[in-house]
mmCIF file of C-alpha atoms in Angstrom:
data_model
loop_
_atom_site.group_PDB
_atom_site.id
_atom_site.type_symbol
_atom_site.label_atom_id
_atom_site.label_comp_id
_atom_site.label_asym_id
_atom_site.label_seq_id
_atom_site.Cartn_x
_atom_site.Cartn_y
_atom_site.Cartn_z
ATOM 1 C CA MET A 5 -10.266 -34.271 -17.062
ATOM 2 C CA ARG A 6 -8.660 -35.161 -20.364
ATOM 3 C CA ASP A 7 -7.602 -38.675 -21.338
ATOM 4 C CA GLY A 8 -4.064 -39.539 -20.268
ATOM 5 C CA TRP A 9 -4.167 -37.254 -17.219
ATOM 6 C CA GLU A 10 -3.818 -38.653 -13.706
ATOM 7 C CA VAL A 11 -4.598 -37.187 -10.310
ATOM 8 C CA LYS A 12 -1.655 -37.610 -7.950
ATOM 9 C CA HIS A 13 -0.637 -36.356 -4.562
ATOM 10 C CA LEU A 14 2.078 -33.712 -4.736
ATOM 11 C CA GLY A 15 4.289 -35.882 -2.541
ATOM 12 C CA ALA A 16 4.291 -38.545 -5.274
ATOM 13 C CA VAL A 17 5.865 -36.217 -7.846
ATOM 14 C CA ALA A 18 7.956 -33.898 -5.669
ATOM 15 C CA GLU A 19 9.949 -33.873 -2.460
ATOM 16 C CA VAL A 20 8.716 -31.519 0.258
ATOM 17 C CA ILE A 21 11.370 -30.155 2.641
ATOM 18 C CA ALA A 22 10.120 -28.366 5.761
ATOM 19 C CA GLY A 23 12.266 -25.429 6.846
ATOM 20 C CA GLN A 24 14.043 -25.331 10.180
ATOM 21 C CA SER A 25 15.530 -22.146 11.585
ATOM 22 C CA PRO A 26 19.154 -22.069 12.766
ATOM 23 C CA ASP A 27 19.956 -20.616 16.184
ATOM 24 C CA GLY A 28 20.133 -16.834 16.075
ATOM 25 C CA GLU A 29 23.754 -16.768 17.281
ATOM 26 C CA PHE A 30 24.806 -18.205 13.911
ATOM 27 C CA TYR A 31 23.234 -15.406 11.835
ATOM 28 C CA ASN A 32 25.438 -12.799 10.179
ATOM 29 C CA SER A 33 25.343 -10.051 7.572
ATOM 30 C CA GLU A 34 28.888 -10.633 6.284
ATOM 31 C CA ARG A 35 27.815 -13.253 3.718
ATOM 32 C CA ILE A 36 29.472 -16.061 5.676
ATOM 33 C CA GLY A 37 27.867 -19.476 5.228
ATOM 34 C CA LEU A 38 24.623 -19.848 3.248
ATOM 35 C CA PRO A 39 21.974 -17.244 2.447
ATOM 36 C CA PHE A 40 19.112 -17.689 4.923
ATOM 37 C CA TYR A 41 15.432 -17.124 4.194
ATOM 38 C CA GLN A 42 12.876 -17.235 6.981
ATOM 39 C CA GLY A 43 9.626 -16.390 5.166
ATOM 40 C CA LYS A 44 8.000 -14.393 2.385
ATOM 41 C CA LYS A 45 9.843 -11.143 3.110
ATOM 42 C CA GLU A 46 12.228 -11.475 0.150
ATOM 43 C CA PHE A 47 9.656 -12.906 -2.304
ATOM 44 C CA GLN A 48 9.340 -11.128 -5.637
ATOM 45 C CA GLU A 49 7.204 -11.863 -8.714
ATOM 46 C CA THR A 50 8.775 -15.240 -9.554
ATOM 47 C CA TYR A 51 12.321 -15.545 -8.146
ATOM 48 C CA ILE A 52 13.241 -14.788 -4.554
ATOM 49 C CA GLY A 53 15.255 -11.617 -3.996
ATOM 50 C CA PRO A 54 18.671 -11.185 -2.390
ATOM 51 C CA ALA A 55 19.066 -12.557 1.136
ATOM 52 C CA GLN A 56 19.456 -10.131 4.027
ATOM 53 C CA VAL A 57 20.886 -12.699 6.454
ATOM 54 C CA TRP A 58 23.418 -15.542 6.222
ATOM 55 C CA THR A 59 23.972 -18.463 8.574
ATOM 56 C CA THR A 60 26.851 -20.751 9.406
ATOM 57 C CA GLN A 61 24.563 -23.309 11.058
ATOM 58 C CA ILE A 62 23.048 -25.172 8.128
ATOM 59 C CA THR A 63 19.712 -26.753 8.983
ATOM 60 C CA ARG A 64 17.387 -27.345 5.983
ATOM 61 C CA GLN A 65 18.555 -26.495 2.481
ATOM 62 C CA ALA A 66 16.917 -25.549 -0.779
ATOM 63 C CA ILE A 67 18.702 -25.586 -4.132
ATOM 64 C CA ALA A 68 18.309 -23.444 -7.236
ATOM 65 C CA ASP A 69 14.910 -23.997 -8.904
ATOM 66 C CA ASP A 70 13.315 -25.461 -5.793
ATOM 67 C CA ILE A 71 9.901 -23.919 -5.253
ATOM 68 C CA LEU A 72 9.788 -22.074 -1.932
ATOM 69 C CA MET A 73 6.348 -21.856 -0.312
ATOM 70 C CA SER A 74 5.442 -19.522 2.532
ATOM 71 C CA VAL A 75 3.908 -21.811 5.168
ATOM 72 C CA ARG A 76 3.158 -19.248 7.870
ATOM 73 C CA ALA A 77 1.049 -16.153 7.435
ATOM 74 C CA PRO A 78 0.789 -15.397 4.667
ATOM 75 C CA VAL A 79 0.300 -19.035 3.671
ATOM 76 C CA GLY A 80 0.566 -20.131 0.056
ATOM 77 C CA PRO A 81 2.722 -17.648 -1.942
ATOM 78 C CA VAL A 82 5.535 -19.279 -3.910
ATOM 79 C CA ASN A 83 8.851 -18.224 -5.458
ATOM 80 C CA PHE A 84 11.727 -20.078 -7.042
ATOM 81 C CA ALA A 85 15.015 -20.357 -5.171
ATOM 82 C CA THR A 86 17.941 -18.968 -7.164
ATOM 83 C CA GLU A 87 20.821 -20.691 -5.345
ATOM 84 C CA LEU A 88 21.737 -23.084 -2.571
ATOM 85 C CA CYS A 89 20.286 -21.574 0.613
ATOM 86 C CA CYS A 90 19.098 -22.350 4.117
ATOM 87 C CA ILE A 91 15.365 -22.089 4.875
ATOM 88 C CA GLY A 92 13.653 -21.388 8.179
ATOM 89 C CA ARG A 93 10.342 -22.468 9.670
ATOM 90 C CA GLY A 94 8.364 -19.971 7.603
ATOM 91 C CA LEU A 95 9.186 -21.778 4.347
ATOM 92 C CA ALA A 96 9.032 -25.184 2.725
ATOM 93 C CA ALA A 97 11.027 -26.205 -0.337
ATOM 94 C CA ILE A 98 9.276 -28.257 -3.015
ATOM 95 C CA ARG A 99 11.670 -30.129 -5.337
ATOM 96 C CA ALA A 100 10.148 -31.477 -8.539
ATOM 97 C CA SER A 101 11.006 -35.038 -9.593
ATOM 98 C CA ASP A 102 11.548 -36.151 -13.196
ATOM 99 C CA GLN A 103 7.815 -36.951 -13.357
ATOM 100 C CA ILE A 104 6.764 -33.315 -13.369
ATOM 101 C CA ASP A 105 7.936 -30.106 -14.983
ATOM 102 C CA LYS A 106 8.979 -27.646 -12.264
ATOM 103 C CA ASP A 107 7.260 -24.739 -14.039
ATOM 104 C CA PHE A 108 4.055 -26.754 -14.398
ATOM 105 C CA LEU A 109 4.163 -27.444 -10.659
ATOM 106 C CA PHE A 110 4.910 -23.767 -9.935
ATOM 107 C CA TYR A 111 1.886 -22.643 -11.957
ATOM 108 C CA PHE A 112 -0.278 -25.217 -10.182
ATOM 109 C CA LEU A 113 0.781 -23.857 -6.785
ATOM 110 C CA ARG A 114 0.055 -20.316 -7.985
ATOM 111 C CA PHE A 115 -3.408 -21.543 -8.958
ATOM 112 C CA LYS A 116 -3.791 -23.273 -5.568
ATOM 113 C CA GLU A 117 -2.628 -20.184 -3.625
ATOM 114 C CA ALA A 118 -6.044 -18.496 -3.402
ATOM 115 C CA LYS A 119 -7.529 -21.557 -1.726
ATOM 116 C CA ILE A 120 -4.516 -22.134 0.538
ATOM 117 C CA SER A 121 -4.484 -18.514 1.721
ATOM 118 C CA GLY A 122 -8.195 -18.547 2.494
ATOM 119 C CA ARG A 123 -9.352 -16.248 -0.308
ATOM 120 C CA GLU A 124 -11.322 -19.227 -1.602
ATOM 121 C CA GLY A 125 -12.511 -21.682 1.016
ATOM 122 C CA ALA A 126 -10.756 -22.767 4.191
ATOM 123 C CA VAL A 127 -8.177 -20.565 5.876
ATOM 124 C CA PHE A 128 -4.780 -22.043 6.742
ATOM 125 C CA ALA A 129 -3.042 -20.131 9.559
ATOM 126 C CA SER A 130 -0.084 -22.358 8.741
ATOM 127 C CA ILE A 131 0.560 -25.436 6.680
ATOM 128 C CA ASN A 132 2.924 -28.351 7.241
ATOM 129 C CA LYS A 133 4.920 -30.782 5.131
ATOM 130 C CA ALA A 134 2.293 -33.518 5.234
ATOM 131 C CA GLU A 135 -0.502 -31.167 4.174
ATOM 132 C CA ILE A 136 1.542 -29.886 1.230
ATOM 133 C CA ALA A 137 2.447 -33.431 0.179
ATOM 134 C CA ALA A 138 -1.258 -34.351 0.285
ATOM 135 C CA PHE A 139 -2.269 -31.737 -2.289
ATOM 136 C CA GLU A 140 -3.953 -33.406 -5.235
ATOM 137 C CA LEU A 141 -2.918 -32.189 -8.663
ATOM 138 C CA PRO A 142 -3.668 -33.214 -12.229
ATOM 139 C CA VAL A 143 -0.612 -34.686 -13.923
ATOM 140 C CA PRO A 144 -0.710 -34.931 -17.729
ATOM 141 C CA PRO A 145 2.114 -36.529 -19.726
ATOM 142 C CA LEU A 146 5.372 -34.580 -19.523
ATOM 143 C CA SER A 147 5.086 -33.367 -23.116
ATOM 144 C CA GLU A 148 1.620 -31.976 -22.344
ATOM 145 C CA GLN A 149 2.945 -30.284 -19.197
ATOM 146 C CA LYS A 150 5.600 -28.503 -21.272
ATOM 147 C CA ARG A 151 3.014 -27.464 -23.875
ATOM 148 C CA ILE A 152 0.791 -25.982 -21.144
ATOM 149 C CA VAL A 153 3.757 -24.197 -19.560
ATOM 150 C CA ALA A 154 4.653 -22.624 -22.911
ATOM 151 C CA ILE A 155 1.089 -21.314 -23.301
ATOM 152 C CA LEU A 156 1.019 -20.031 -19.717
ATOM 153 C CA ASP A 157 4.412 -18.340 -20.102
ATOM 154 C CA GLU A 158 3.188 -16.461 -23.159
ATOM 155 C CA ALA A 159 -0.170 -15.587 -21.599
ATOM 156 C CA PHE A 160 1.375 -14.381 -18.338
ATOM 157 C CA ALA A 161 3.974 -12.338 -20.209
ATOM 158 C CA GLY A 162 1.111 -10.617 -22.019
ATOM 159 C CA ILE A 163 -0.726 -10.010 -18.749
ATOM 160 C CA ALA A 164 2.455 -8.649 -17.138
ATOM 161 C CA ALA A 165 2.925 -6.269 -20.077
ATOM 162 C CA ALA A 166 -0.696 -5.109 -19.825
ATOM 163 C CA THR A 167 -0.328 -4.613 -16.052
ATOM 164 C CA ALA A 168 2.899 -2.640 -16.491
ATOM 165 C CA ASN A 169 1.215 -0.505 -19.157
ATOM 166 C CA ALA A 170 -1.694 0.246 -16.813
ATOM 167 C CA GLU A 171 0.691 1.157 -13.991
ATOM 168 C CA LYS A 172 2.702 3.412 -16.313
ATOM 169 C CA ASN A 173 -0.448 5.144 -17.542
ATOM 170 C CA LEU A 174 -1.577 5.711 -13.973
ATOM 171 C CA ALA A 175 1.836 7.088 -12.958
ATOM 172 C CA ASN A 176 1.745 9.433 -15.963
ATOM 173 C CA ALA A 177 -1.768 10.559 -14.995
ATOM 174 C CA ARG A 178 -0.610 11.342 -11.444
ATOM 175 C CA GLU A 179 2.388 13.282 -12.758
ATOM 176 C CA LEU A 180 0.209 15.293 -15.143
ATOM 177 C CA PHE A 181 -2.248 15.948 -12.314
ATOM 178 C CA ASN A 182 0.516 17.342 -10.096
ATOM 179 C CA ILE A 183 1.833 19.505 -12.955
ATOM 180 C CA ALA A 184 -1.658 20.828 -13.651
ATOM 181 C CA ILE A 185 -2.292 21.624 -9.972
ATOM 182 C CA GLU A 186 1.045 23.452 -9.708
ATOM 183 C CA ALA A 187 0.205 25.403 -12.861
ATOM 184 C CA GLN A 188 -3.096 26.508 -11.331
ATOM 185 C CA LEU A 189 -1.466 27.557 -8.082
ATOM 186 C CA SER A 190 1.349 29.347 -9.930
ATOM 187 C CA ARG A 191 -1.283 31.827 -11.076
ATOM 188 C CA THR A 192 -0.847 33.292 -7.593
ATOM 189 C CA SER A 193 2.728 34.189 -8.516
ATOM 190 C CA GLN A 194 1.765 35.857 -11.786
ATOM 191 C CA GLY A 195 -1.279 37.927 -10.818
ATOM 192 C CA GLN A 196 -2.052 40.257 -7.957
ATOM 193 C CA HIS A 197 -1.504 38.740 -4.548
ATOM 194 C CA GLN A 198 -0.640 39.543 -0.945
ATOM 195 C CA ASN A 199 2.580 38.342 0.649
ATOM 196 C CA THR A 200 1.482 36.931 3.967
ATOM 197 C CA THR A 201 1.891 33.913 6.278
ATOM 198 C CA VAL A 202 -0.337 31.223 7.735
ATOM 199 C CA ALA A 203 -0.234 32.959 11.129
ATOM 200 C CA GLN A 204 -1.525 36.187 9.592
ATOM 201 C CA LEU A 205 -4.407 34.341 7.911
ATOM 202 C CA ALA A 206 -5.696 32.664 11.079
ATOM 203 C CA GLU A 207 -8.820 33.852 12.855
ATOM 204 C CA ASP A 208 -8.216 36.791 15.199
ATOM 205 C CA ARG A 209 -8.738 34.823 18.394
ATOM 206 C CA LYS A 210 -6.733 32.838 20.918
ATOM 207 C CA ASN A 211 -5.714 29.294 19.884
ATOM 208 C CA SER A 212 -6.715 29.761 16.255
ATOM 209 C CA ILE A 213 -3.588 27.697 15.479
ATOM 210 C CA ARG A 214 -3.049 24.874 17.930
ATOM 211 C CA THR A 215 -1.791 21.371 18.436
ATOM 212 C CA GLY A 216 -3.604 18.878 20.620
ATOM 213 C CA PRO A 217 -3.158 18.045 24.307
ATOM 214 C CA PHE A 218 0.270 16.754 25.362
ATOM 215 C CA GLY A 219 1.491 14.498 28.133
ATOM 216 C CA SER A 220 -0.747 14.214 31.168
ATOM 217 C CA GLN A 221 -3.414 16.434 29.575
ATOM 218 C CA LEU A 222 -4.770 13.361 27.771
ATOM 219 C CA LEU A 223 -3.665 9.863 28.709
ATOM 220 C CA HIS A 224 -4.317 6.783 26.586
ATOM 221 C CA GLY A 225 -6.322 5.260 29.410
ATOM 222 C CA GLU A 226 -8.798 8.147 29.216
ATOM 223 C CA PHE A 227 -10.133 7.101 25.807
ATOM 224 C CA VAL A 228 -13.620 5.598 25.923
ATOM 225 C CA ASP A 229 -15.887 3.697 23.505
ATOM 226 C CA GLU A 230 -18.165 6.644 22.757
ATOM 227 C CA GLY A 231 -18.401 10.328 23.492
ATOM 228 C CA ILE A 232 -16.478 13.286 22.011
ATOM 229 C CA ALA A 233 -14.278 12.370 19.006
ATOM 230 C CA VAL A 234 -10.498 12.846 19.039
ATOM 231 C CA LEU A 235 -9.018 13.379 15.575
ATOM 232 C CA GLY A 236 -5.586 11.958 14.695
ATOM 233 C CA ILE A 237 -3.224 11.185 11.843
ATOM 234 C CA ASP A 238 -5.510 8.510 10.400
ATOM 235 C CA ASN A 239 -8.141 11.174 9.708
ATOM 236 C CA VAL A 240 -5.818 13.066 7.321
ATOM 237 C CA VAL A 241 -3.365 10.454 6.046
ATOM 238 C CA GLN A 242 -4.859 10.357 2.527
ATOM 239 C CA ASN A 243 -4.919 14.179 2.294
ATOM 240 C CA GLN A 244 -8.694 13.899 2.577
ATOM 241 C CA PHE A 245 -10.678 13.843 5.799
ATOM 242 C CA ARG A 246 -11.584 10.212 6.516
ATOM 243 C CA TRP A 247 -13.102 8.487 9.515
ATOM 244 C CA ASP A 248 -10.935 5.499 10.327
ATOM 245 C CA LYS A 249 -10.046 4.511 13.864
ATOM 246 C CA ARG A 250 -12.474 6.153 16.276
ATOM 247 C CA ARG A 251 -11.206 7.556 19.573
ATOM 248 C CA TYR A 252 -13.426 9.273 22.126
ATOM 249 C CA ILE A 253 -13.244 11.120 25.416
ATOM 250 C CA THR A 254 -16.006 11.761 27.932
ATOM 251 C CA PRO A 255 -17.934 15.078 27.976
ATOM 252 C CA ASP A 256 -16.274 15.888 31.312
ATOM 253 C CA LYS A 257 -12.813 15.416 29.783
ATOM 254 C CA PHE A 258 -13.850 17.534 26.811
ATOM 255 C CA HIS A 259 -14.679 20.434 29.146
ATOM 256 C CA GLU A 260 -11.022 20.312 30.322
ATOM 257 C CA LEU A 261 -9.822 20.423 26.705
ATOM 258 C CA THR A 262 -12.222 22.824 24.983
ATOM 259 C CA ARG A 263 -9.294 24.919 23.692
ATOM 260 C CA TYR A 264 -8.585 22.034 21.280
ATOM 261 C CA LYS A 265 -12.087 21.970 19.801
ATOM 262 C CA VAL A 266 -12.174 21.423 16.032
ATOM 263 C CA PHE A 267 -14.496 23.474 13.830
ATOM 264 C CA PRO A 268 -15.897 22.908 10.324
ATOM 265 C CA GLY A 269 -13.458 24.276 7.747
ATOM 266 C CA ASP A 270 -10.399 23.933 10.000
ATOM 267 C CA VAL A 271 -7.252 22.841 8.183
ATOM 268 C CA LEU A 272 -5.501 19.843 9.762
ATOM 269 C CA ILE A 273 -1.792 19.134 9.141
ATOM 270 C CA SER A 274 -0.061 16.051 10.549
ATOM 271 C CA ILE A 275 3.119 16.937 12.464
ATOM 272 C CA MET A 276 4.022 13.554 14.000
ATOM 273 C CA GLY A 277 4.327 10.099 12.507
ATOM 274 C CA THR A 278 3.371 10.508 8.865
ATOM 275 C CA CYS A 279 4.095 14.236 8.715
ATOM 276 C CA GLY A 280 2.980 16.748 6.107
ATOM 277 C CA ARG A 281 -0.471 15.327 5.302
ATOM 278 C CA CYS A 282 -3.281 17.843 5.076
ATOM 279 C CA ALA A 283 -7.096 17.796 5.093
ATOM 280 C CA VAL A 284 -10.023 20.123 5.654
ATOM 281 C CA VAL A 285 -12.561 19.364 8.378
ATOM 282 C CA PRO A 286 -16.015 18.780 6.791
ATOM 283 C CA ASP A 287 -19.106 20.791 7.642
ATOM 284 C CA ASP A 288 -20.842 17.825 9.288
ATOM 285 C CA ILE A 289 -18.082 17.162 11.833
ATOM 286 C CA PRO A 290 -19.481 16.158 15.239
ATOM 287 C CA LEU A 291 -18.087 17.683 18.396
ATOM 288 C CA ALA A 292 -14.382 16.816 18.381
ATOM 289 C CA ILE A 293 -10.881 17.834 19.433
ATOM 290 C CA ASN A 294 -7.562 17.267 17.654
ATOM 291 C CA SER A 295 -4.743 15.148 19.040
ATOM 292 C CA LYS A 296 -1.124 16.246 19.572
ATOM 293 C CA HIS A 297 -0.266 14.652 16.206
ATOM 294 C CA LEU A 298 -2.114 17.400 14.331
ATOM 295 C CA CYS A 299 -1.755 21.127 13.870
ATOM 296 C CA CYS A 300 -5.239 22.616 13.577
ATOM 297 C CA ILE A 301 -5.711 25.970 11.816
ATOM 298 C CA SER A 302 -8.903 28.021 12.032
ATOM 299 C CA LEU A 303 -8.683 30.482 9.134
ATOM 300 C CA ASP A 304 -10.190 33.885 8.592
ATOM 301 C CA GLN A 305 -12.241 32.607 5.668
ATOM 302 C CA SER A 306 -13.002 36.106 4.446
ATOM 303 C CA ARG A 307 -9.337 36.185 3.411
ATOM 304 C CA CYS A 308 -8.274 32.573 2.819
ATOM 305 C CA LEU A 309 -10.417 29.564 1.888
ATOM 306 C CA PRO A 310 -9.485 26.311 3.679
ATOM 307 C CA GLU A 311 -9.276 24.238 0.468
ATOM 308 C CA PHE A 312 -6.945 26.853 -1.031
ATOM 309 C CA LEU A 313 -4.559 26.602 1.934
ATOM 310 C CA LYS A 314 -4.609 22.814 1.661
ATOM 311 C CA LEU A 315 -3.755 22.947 -2.059
ATOM 312 C CA TYR A 316 -1.111 25.582 -1.421
ATOM 313 C CA PHE A 317 0.501 23.581 1.388
ATOM 314 C CA LEU A 318 0.626 20.357 -0.646
ATOM 315 C CA HIS A 319 1.446 21.647 -4.135
ATOM 316 C CA HIS A 320 2.642 25.265 -4.415
ATOM 317 C CA PRO A 321 6.380 25.516 -5.286
ATOM 318 C CA VAL A 322 6.892 28.260 -2.666
ATOM 319 C CA ALA A 323 5.408 26.045 0.063
ATOM 320 C CA LYS A 324 7.285 22.942 -1.088
ATOM 321 C CA ASN A 325 10.630 24.764 -1.192
ATOM 322 C CA TYR A 326 10.007 26.346 2.212
ATOM 323 C CA LEU A 327 9.147 23.016 3.823
ATOM 324 C CA GLU A 328 12.075 21.180 2.197
ATOM 325 C CA GLU A 329 14.464 23.767 3.621
ATOM 326 C CA ARG A 330 13.074 23.497 7.155
ATOM 327 C CA ALA A 331 11.853 19.927 7.516
ATOM 328 C CA SER A 332 14.253 17.035 6.970
ATOM 329 C CA GLY A 333 13.419 13.745 5.308
ATOM 330 C CA ALA A 334 10.921 12.524 2.750
ATOM 331 C CA ILE A 335 8.088 12.524 5.309
ATOM 332 C CA MET A 336 8.950 15.987 6.664
ATOM 333 C CA ALA A 337 10.471 14.812 9.939
ATOM 334 C CA GLY A 338 10.694 17.824 12.233
ATOM 335 C CA LEU A 339 7.571 19.596 10.991
ATOM 336 C CA ASN A 340 6.112 21.701 13.806
ATOM 337 C CA MET A 341 3.601 24.436 14.526
ATOM 338 C CA GLY A 342 6.220 27.168 14.339
ATOM 339 C CA ILE A 343 7.243 26.167 10.816
ATOM 340 C CA ILE A 344 3.591 26.045 9.741
ATOM 341 C CA LYS A 345 2.822 29.472 11.237
ATOM 342 C CA ASP A 346 5.693 31.085 9.308
ATOM 343 C CA LEU A 347 4.859 29.422 5.981
ATOM 344 C CA PRO A 348 4.889 32.227 3.376
ATOM 345 C CA ILE A 349 1.685 32.520 1.353
ATOM 346 C CA LEU A 350 1.215 34.242 -1.995
ATOM 347 C CA LEU A 351 -2.469 34.972 -1.512
ATOM 348 C CA PRO A 352 -4.794 35.898 -4.383
ATOM 349 C CA CYS A 353 -8.244 37.339 -3.751
ATOM 350 C CA VAL A 354 -10.973 35.008 -2.495
ATOM 351 C CA LYS A 355 -12.673 34.983 -5.905
ATOM 352 C CA GLU A 356 -9.444 33.798 -7.554
ATOM 353 C CA GLN A 357 -8.944 31.214 -4.796
ATOM 354 C CA ALA A 358 -12.430 29.825 -5.459
ATOM 355 C CA ALA A 359 -11.718 29.573 -9.198
ATOM 356 C CA ILE A 360 -8.456 27.716 -8.525
ATOM 357 C CA ILE A 361 -10.227 25.341 -6.124
ATOM 358 C CA GLY A 362 -12.961 24.626 -8.694
ATOM 359 C CA THR A 363 -10.452 23.816 -11.437
ATOM 360 C CA CYS A 364 -8.398 21.611 -9.102
ATOM 361 C CA GLU A 365 -11.510 19.723 -8.000
ATOM 362 C CA LYS A 366 -12.300 18.932 -11.649
ATOM 363 C CA LEU A 367 -8.726 17.712 -12.145
ATOM 364 C CA SER A 368 -9.004 15.608 -8.998
ATOM 365 C CA ARG A 369 -12.250 14.004 -10.181
ATOM 366 C CA GLY A 370 -10.589 13.192 -13.504
ATOM 367 C CA LEU A 371 -7.667 11.543 -11.706
ATOM 368 C CA SER A 372 -10.076 9.585 -9.480
ATOM 369 C CA ASP A 373 -11.874 8.306 -12.561
ATOM 370 C CA LEU A 374 -8.572 7.167 -14.078
ATOM 371 C CA MET A 375 -7.519 5.496 -10.836
ATOM 372 C CA GLU A 376 -10.826 3.631 -10.735
ATOM 373 C CA LEU A 377 -10.386 2.592 -14.372
ATOM 374 C CA TYR A 378 -6.898 1.225 -13.793
ATOM 375 C CA SER A 379 -7.952 -0.420 -10.538
ATOM 376 C CA ARG A 380 -10.665 -2.295 -12.455
ATOM 377 C CA LYS A 381 -8.145 -3.205 -15.142
ATOM 378 C CA ARG A 382 -5.733 -4.636 -12.552
ATOM 379 C CA THR A 383 -8.595 -6.650 -11.048
ATOM 380 C CA HIS A 384 -9.593 -7.936 -14.490
ATOM 381 C CA LEU A 385 -6.007 -8.935 -15.236
ATOM 382 C CA ALA A 386 -5.735 -10.814 -11.934
ATOM 383 C CA ASP A 387 -9.043 -12.550 -12.655
ATOM 384 C CA LEU A 388 -7.818 -13.410 -16.143
ATOM 385 C CA LYS A 389 -4.749 -15.073 -14.655
ATOM 386 C CA GLN A 390 -6.917 -17.267 -12.460
ATOM 387 C CA ALA A 391 -9.262 -18.079 -15.339
ATOM 388 C CA ILE A 392 -6.344 -19.188 -17.525
ATOM 389 C CA LEU A 393 -4.860 -21.272 -14.695
ATOM 390 C CA ARG A 394 -8.259 -22.863 -14.085
ATOM 391 C CA GLN A 395 -8.402 -23.845 -17.765
ATOM 392 C CA ALA A 396 -4.843 -25.150 -17.650
ATOM 393 C CA PHE A 397 -5.432 -27.529 -14.757
ATOM 394 C CA SER A 398 -8.799 -28.741 -15.961
ATOM 395 C CA GLY A 399 -7.357 -29.752 -19.341
ATOM 396 C CA GLU A 400 -9.235 -27.031 -21.255
ATOM 397 C CA LEU A 401 -6.280 -24.815 -22.224
ATOM 398 C CA THR A 402 -5.621 -25.591 -25.857
ATOM 399 C CA ALA A 403 -4.274 -22.242 -27.104
ATOM 400 C CA LEU A 404 -3.297 -18.754 -26.003
ATOM 401 C CA PRO A 405 -6.459 -16.695 -25.272
ATOM 402 C CA GLU A 406 -5.501 -13.944 -27.747
ATOM 403 C CA ALA A 407 -8.807 -12.045 -27.703
ATOM 404 C CA ALA A 408 -8.850 -11.677 -23.926
ATOM 405 C CA LEU A 409 -5.232 -10.535 -23.798
ATOM 406 C CA GLN A 410 -5.697 -8.029 -26.617
ATOM 407 C CA GLU A 411 -8.762 -6.589 -24.893
ATOM 408 C CA GLU A 412 -6.903 -6.128 -21.604
ATOM 409 C CA ALA A 413 -3.781 -4.709 -23.280
ATOM 410 C CA ALA A 414 -5.824 -1.996 -25.002
#
């Protein structure tokens, strides 16, 4: 630690005010009394957002520029208060004295957050006033605190700009991906195609389009730890088949429900909960059935390839317009098997379908590579923040780390 710096307990340089929740009967949404904050829900990047609740029973108060800390899961995040407000048990207010710059203290608590939250070291399920007051922090002279804050402000502004640039680039990549996929699928509108429907493309057999067992056919208590898999929304929620939560039924129960058996290459569409997600069952699927939350389509693959139907359902303008007209809401509330069966398909030949699938897979791999790149960049930027804060509170931060910021902004 540098000469002139002291190690002090936080309670020696700031007042810690533990929140206390008013009685619920005093809450209101008519902006009567003081804004009331219970926990981290309204936290933003630096300053807390607008209150959703007000109270006329004033318990513990915070004032503008107090640092609000979340003291119950999640423990450790901080924001500045923007006005006089009432705080509940999920928060503590930390009020800087004239011995410490409030922004210096805020940055210190941001640095401390990883350890408080358990990402580094001990896990706090909750934290109290005494524990916060006992935090040890390095306290340089006030002029040095302000100098460090100025460097951190500039560094963090650069990191925020680099992060925003990465997010914008990723959003642009996703938009271009969607445009490119639509352009590929629009070839079906320009060349030779059949006008058909999903129902007409299903295998010529009973139950080739089905939803899973309803009501007493399959009760929650009949799930077991191992056996025959039951596929649900979580298997398709990312528009790719994924194993997530595993549910099983016994072989005896499966024999009662064989009509719901899932086959390799079946197309799964979620019709409950998060509706409108779509995935293709992989070739290595074990014996399984689908739940009532999914519509399962076994296609006549001599006419329609499963991956083509998935792309068509998710991206083709004809499909999107059809679904928007018949299913309400952003998550397609009201999607059902009847709507899916009647979905109009502009169907090119299988050879053309395969070419479209191949091009779209290349586009998808390119997007995945970009997403991985920007994910690494976000991680590097977060690590850079911590590295700069570590330098700041060890007395090693003497100037803005220009080279690192320029590298990340590129």
